[in-house]
Short mmCIF file of C-alpha atoms in Angstrom, two decimals:
data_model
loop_
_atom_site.label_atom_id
_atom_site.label_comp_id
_atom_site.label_asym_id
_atom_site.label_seq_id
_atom_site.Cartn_x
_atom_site.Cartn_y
_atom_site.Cartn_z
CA UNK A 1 13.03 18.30 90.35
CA UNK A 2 12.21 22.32 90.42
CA UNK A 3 11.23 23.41 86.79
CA UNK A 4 10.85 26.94 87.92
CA UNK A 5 12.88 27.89 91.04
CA UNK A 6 12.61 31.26 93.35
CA UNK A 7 15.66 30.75 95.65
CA UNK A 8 14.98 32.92 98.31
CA UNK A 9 11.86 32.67 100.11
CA UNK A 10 11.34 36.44 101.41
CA UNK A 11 12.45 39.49 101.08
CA UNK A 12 12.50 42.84 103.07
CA UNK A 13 12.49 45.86 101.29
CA UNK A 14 12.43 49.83 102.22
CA UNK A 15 9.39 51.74 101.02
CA UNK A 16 10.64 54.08 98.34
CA UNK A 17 13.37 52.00 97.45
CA UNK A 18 13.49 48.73 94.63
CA UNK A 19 12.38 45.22 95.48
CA UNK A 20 14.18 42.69 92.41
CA UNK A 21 12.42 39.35 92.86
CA UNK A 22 14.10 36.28 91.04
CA UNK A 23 13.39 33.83 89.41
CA UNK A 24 15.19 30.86 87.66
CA UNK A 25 13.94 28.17 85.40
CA UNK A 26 15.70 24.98 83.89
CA UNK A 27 13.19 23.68 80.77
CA UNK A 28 14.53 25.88 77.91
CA UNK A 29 10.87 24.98 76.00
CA UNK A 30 9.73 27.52 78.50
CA UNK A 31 8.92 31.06 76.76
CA UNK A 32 6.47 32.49 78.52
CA UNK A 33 6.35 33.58 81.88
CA UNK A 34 3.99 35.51 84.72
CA UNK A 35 4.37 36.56 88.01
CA UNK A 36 1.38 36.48 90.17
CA UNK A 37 0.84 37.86 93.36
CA UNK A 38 -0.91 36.72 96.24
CA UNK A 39 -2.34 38.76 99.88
CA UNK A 40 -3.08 36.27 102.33
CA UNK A 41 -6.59 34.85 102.68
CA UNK A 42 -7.04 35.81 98.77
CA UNK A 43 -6.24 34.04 95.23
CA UNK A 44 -3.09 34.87 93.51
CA UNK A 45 -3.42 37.51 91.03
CA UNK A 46 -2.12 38.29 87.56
CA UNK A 47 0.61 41.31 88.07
CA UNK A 48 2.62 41.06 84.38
CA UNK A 49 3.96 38.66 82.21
CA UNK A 50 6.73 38.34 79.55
CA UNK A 51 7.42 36.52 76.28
CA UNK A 52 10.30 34.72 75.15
CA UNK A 53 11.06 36.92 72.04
CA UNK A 54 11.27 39.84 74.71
CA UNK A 55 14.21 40.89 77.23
CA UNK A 56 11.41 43.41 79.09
CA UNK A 57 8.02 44.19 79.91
CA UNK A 58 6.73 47.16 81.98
CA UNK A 59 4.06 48.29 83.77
CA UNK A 60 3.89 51.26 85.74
CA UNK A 61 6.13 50.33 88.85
CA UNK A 62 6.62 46.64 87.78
CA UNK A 63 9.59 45.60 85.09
CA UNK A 64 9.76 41.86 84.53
CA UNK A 65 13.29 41.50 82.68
CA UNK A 66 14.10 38.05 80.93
CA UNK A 67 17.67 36.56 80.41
CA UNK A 68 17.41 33.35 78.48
CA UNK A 69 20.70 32.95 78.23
CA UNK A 70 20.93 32.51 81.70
CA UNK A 71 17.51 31.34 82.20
CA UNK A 72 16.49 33.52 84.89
CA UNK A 73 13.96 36.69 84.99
CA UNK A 74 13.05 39.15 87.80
CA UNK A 75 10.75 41.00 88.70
CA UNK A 76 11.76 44.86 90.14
CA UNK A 77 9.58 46.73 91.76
CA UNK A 78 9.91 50.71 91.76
CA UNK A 79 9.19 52.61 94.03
CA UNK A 80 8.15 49.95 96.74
CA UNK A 81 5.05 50.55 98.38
CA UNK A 82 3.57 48.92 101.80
CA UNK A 83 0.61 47.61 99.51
CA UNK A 84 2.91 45.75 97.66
CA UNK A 85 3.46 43.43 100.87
CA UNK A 86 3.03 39.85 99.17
CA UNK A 87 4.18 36.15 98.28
CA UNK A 88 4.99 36.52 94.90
CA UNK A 89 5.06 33.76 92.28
CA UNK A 90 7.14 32.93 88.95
CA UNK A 91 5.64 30.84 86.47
CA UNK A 92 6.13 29.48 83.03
CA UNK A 93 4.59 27.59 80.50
CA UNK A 94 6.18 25.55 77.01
CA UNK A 95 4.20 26.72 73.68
CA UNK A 96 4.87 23.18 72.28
CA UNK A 97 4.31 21.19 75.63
CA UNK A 98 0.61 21.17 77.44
CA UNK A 99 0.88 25.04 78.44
CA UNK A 100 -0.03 23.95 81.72
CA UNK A 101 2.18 26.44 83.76
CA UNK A 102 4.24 25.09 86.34
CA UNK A 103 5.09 27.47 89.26
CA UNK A 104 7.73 28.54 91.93
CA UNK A 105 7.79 28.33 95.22
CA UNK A 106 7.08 32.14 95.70
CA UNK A 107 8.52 35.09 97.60
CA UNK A 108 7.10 36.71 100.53
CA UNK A 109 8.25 40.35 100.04
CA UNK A 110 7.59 42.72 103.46
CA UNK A 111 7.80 46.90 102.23
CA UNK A 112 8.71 48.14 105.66
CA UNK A 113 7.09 51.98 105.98
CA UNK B 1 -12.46 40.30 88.68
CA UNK B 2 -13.35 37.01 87.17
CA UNK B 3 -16.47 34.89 88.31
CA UNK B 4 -14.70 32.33 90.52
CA UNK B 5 -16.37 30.62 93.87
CA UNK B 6 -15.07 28.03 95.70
CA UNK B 7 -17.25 26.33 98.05
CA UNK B 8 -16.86 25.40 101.11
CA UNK B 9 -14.47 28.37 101.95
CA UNK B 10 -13.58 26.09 105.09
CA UNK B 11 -13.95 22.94 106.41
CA UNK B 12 -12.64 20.28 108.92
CA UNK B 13 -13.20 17.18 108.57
CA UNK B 14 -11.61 13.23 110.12
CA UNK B 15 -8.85 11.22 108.45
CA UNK B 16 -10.82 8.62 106.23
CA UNK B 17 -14.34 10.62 105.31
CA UNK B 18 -14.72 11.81 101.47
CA UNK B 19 -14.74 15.35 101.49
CA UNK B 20 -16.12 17.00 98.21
CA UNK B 21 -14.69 20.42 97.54
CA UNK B 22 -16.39 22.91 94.05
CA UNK B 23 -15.40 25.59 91.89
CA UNK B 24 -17.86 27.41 90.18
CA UNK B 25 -17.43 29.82 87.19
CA UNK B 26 -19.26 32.30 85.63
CA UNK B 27 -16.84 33.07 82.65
CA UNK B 28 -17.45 30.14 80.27
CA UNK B 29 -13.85 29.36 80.49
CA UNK B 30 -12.32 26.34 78.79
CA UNK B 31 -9.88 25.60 81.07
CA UNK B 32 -9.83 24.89 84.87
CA UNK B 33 -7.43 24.14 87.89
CA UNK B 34 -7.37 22.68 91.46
CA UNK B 35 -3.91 23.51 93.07
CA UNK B 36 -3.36 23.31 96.69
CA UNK B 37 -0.95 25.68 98.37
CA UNK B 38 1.32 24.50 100.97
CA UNK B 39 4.69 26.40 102.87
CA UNK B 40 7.88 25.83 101.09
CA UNK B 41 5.67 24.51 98.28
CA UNK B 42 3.91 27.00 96.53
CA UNK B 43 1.14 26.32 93.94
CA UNK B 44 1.03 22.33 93.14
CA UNK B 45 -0.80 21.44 90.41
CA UNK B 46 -3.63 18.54 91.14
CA UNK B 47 -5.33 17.67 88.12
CA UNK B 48 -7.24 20.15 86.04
CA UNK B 49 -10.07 20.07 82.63
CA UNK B 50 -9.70 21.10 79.34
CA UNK B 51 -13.25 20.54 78.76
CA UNK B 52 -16.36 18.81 79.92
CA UNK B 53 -15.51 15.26 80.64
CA UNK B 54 -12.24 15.80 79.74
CA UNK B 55 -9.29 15.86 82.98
CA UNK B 56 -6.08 15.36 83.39
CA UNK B 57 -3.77 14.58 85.81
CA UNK B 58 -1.22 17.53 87.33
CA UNK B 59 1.97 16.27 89.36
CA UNK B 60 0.23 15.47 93.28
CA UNK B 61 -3.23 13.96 91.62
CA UNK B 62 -2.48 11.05 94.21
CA UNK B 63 -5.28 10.25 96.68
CA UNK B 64 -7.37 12.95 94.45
CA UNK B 65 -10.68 12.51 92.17
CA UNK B 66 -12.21 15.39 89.41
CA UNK B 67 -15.24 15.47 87.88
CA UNK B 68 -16.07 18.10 85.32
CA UNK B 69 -19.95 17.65 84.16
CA UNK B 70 -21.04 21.47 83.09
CA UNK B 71 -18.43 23.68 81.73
CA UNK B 72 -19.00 26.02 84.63
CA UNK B 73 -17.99 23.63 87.45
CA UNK B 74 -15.49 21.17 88.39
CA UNK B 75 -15.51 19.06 91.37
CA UNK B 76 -12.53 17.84 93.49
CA UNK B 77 -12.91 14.96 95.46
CA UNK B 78 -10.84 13.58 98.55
CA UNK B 79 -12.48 10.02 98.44
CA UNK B 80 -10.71 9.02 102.44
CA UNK B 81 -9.18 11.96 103.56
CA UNK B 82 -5.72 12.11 105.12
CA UNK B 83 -3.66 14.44 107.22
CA UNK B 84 -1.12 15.20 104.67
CA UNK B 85 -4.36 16.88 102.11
CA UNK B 86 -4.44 19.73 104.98
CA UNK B 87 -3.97 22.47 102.62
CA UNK B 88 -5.45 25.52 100.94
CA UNK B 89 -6.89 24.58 98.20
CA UNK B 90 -7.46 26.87 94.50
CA UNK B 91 -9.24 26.73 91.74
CA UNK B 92 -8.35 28.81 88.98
CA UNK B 93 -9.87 29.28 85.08
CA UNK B 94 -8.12 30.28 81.94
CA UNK B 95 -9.78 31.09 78.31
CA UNK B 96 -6.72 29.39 76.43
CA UNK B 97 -3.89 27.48 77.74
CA UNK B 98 -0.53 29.06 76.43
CA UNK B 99 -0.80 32.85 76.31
CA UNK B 100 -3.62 33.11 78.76
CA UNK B 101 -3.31 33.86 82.24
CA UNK B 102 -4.93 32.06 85.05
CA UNK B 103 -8.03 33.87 86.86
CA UNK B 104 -7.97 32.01 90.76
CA UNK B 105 -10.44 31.47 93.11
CA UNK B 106 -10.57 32.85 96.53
CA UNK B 107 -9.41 29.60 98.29
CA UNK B 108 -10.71 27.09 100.17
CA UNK B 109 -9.19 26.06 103.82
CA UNK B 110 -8.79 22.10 104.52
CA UNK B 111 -8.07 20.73 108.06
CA UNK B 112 -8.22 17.12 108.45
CA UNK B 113 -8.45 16.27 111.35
#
């Protein structure tokens, strides 16, 4: 069963406008999370990461925002930018568990010029 | 970036041959990963090493062998190859688990054949 779950699979976005990526998780020993991002042919990449004790992080055009509550965080991008055509992946690790981090299934986000 | 190679970046190889993939790091980085990447899948965790001589297994370790024998490099071994290991595989390093991000490797293409 998904641990960490990114529902939709792409996204197309206007350049200029906001791409909100999303993420949901179900193991509430989770409290930290990343988002990577990944060009084809290439590694993922760190992009920015979050903290449980936290409800946002931000960094330059990229705001991850955490709702533990509701278990879910997402990722907004602003303003999109062509370069910013990617899968995208959520992941999240347990401080009192192995700290392995499991991953989603990622989102393939298209910035259309 | 960080010091990551995998090698071979590609290969092709017959349903039943072992096929030997490496990661090598320059970093000096406690931790290491082999995930494979597959659509609809994302990142799947194989096994990885929290040390020299010491592995572990990750959820698809099935049909999959590590060897970790110099802090800097960590083997993964397919010991009869089968269709369903067509992937892209990635290595990846990390300083700490827990608040540490992952560092990947630039990915190496499987085709069995």
């Amino acid at each position: 069963d998904q641990q960490v779950k990114q529902n939709s699979p792409s996204l197309s976005v206007q350049e200029g406008r906001i791409s909100i990526l999303n993420c949901d998780y179900t193991n509430s020993m989770f409290d930290y999370f990343l988002w990577y991002k990944k060009y084809p042919a290439e590694g993922p990449t760190f992009l920015i990461s979050i903290s449980s004790i936290k409800d946002k992080n931000e960094d330059g055009r990229f705001t991850v925002f955490l709702n533990k509550s509701a278990k879910h965080l997402s990722l907004h991008i602003v303003p999109s930018q062509p370069g910013d055509s990617a899968v995208y992946f959520c992941a999240a690790q347990a401080s009192g568990g192995s700290y392995i981090p499991t991953f989603g299934r990622g989102t393939s986000l298209i910035v259309h010029p | 970036d960080a010091g990551i190679t995998q090698s071979p970046r590609h290969k092709v190889t017959e349903t039943g041959t072992p096929v030997t993939l490496r990661c090598h790091q320059t970093e000096n980085h406690r931790y290491m990963y082999w995930y494979r990447q597959d659509p609809g899948h994302g990142l799947r965790l194989i096994h990885y090493s929290y040390g020299v001589k010491d592995t572990d297994k990750g959820e698809v370790s099935d049909g999959y062998s590590v060897s970790r024998s110099k802090t800097e490099d960590f083997l993964l071994t397919l010991e009869s190859a089968t269709s369903s290991q067509t992937s892209v595989y990635f290595c990846a390093i990390s300083g700490l688990a827990g608040r540490d991000t992952q560092y990947f490797g630039p990915g190496t293409r499987l085709t069995v054949l």
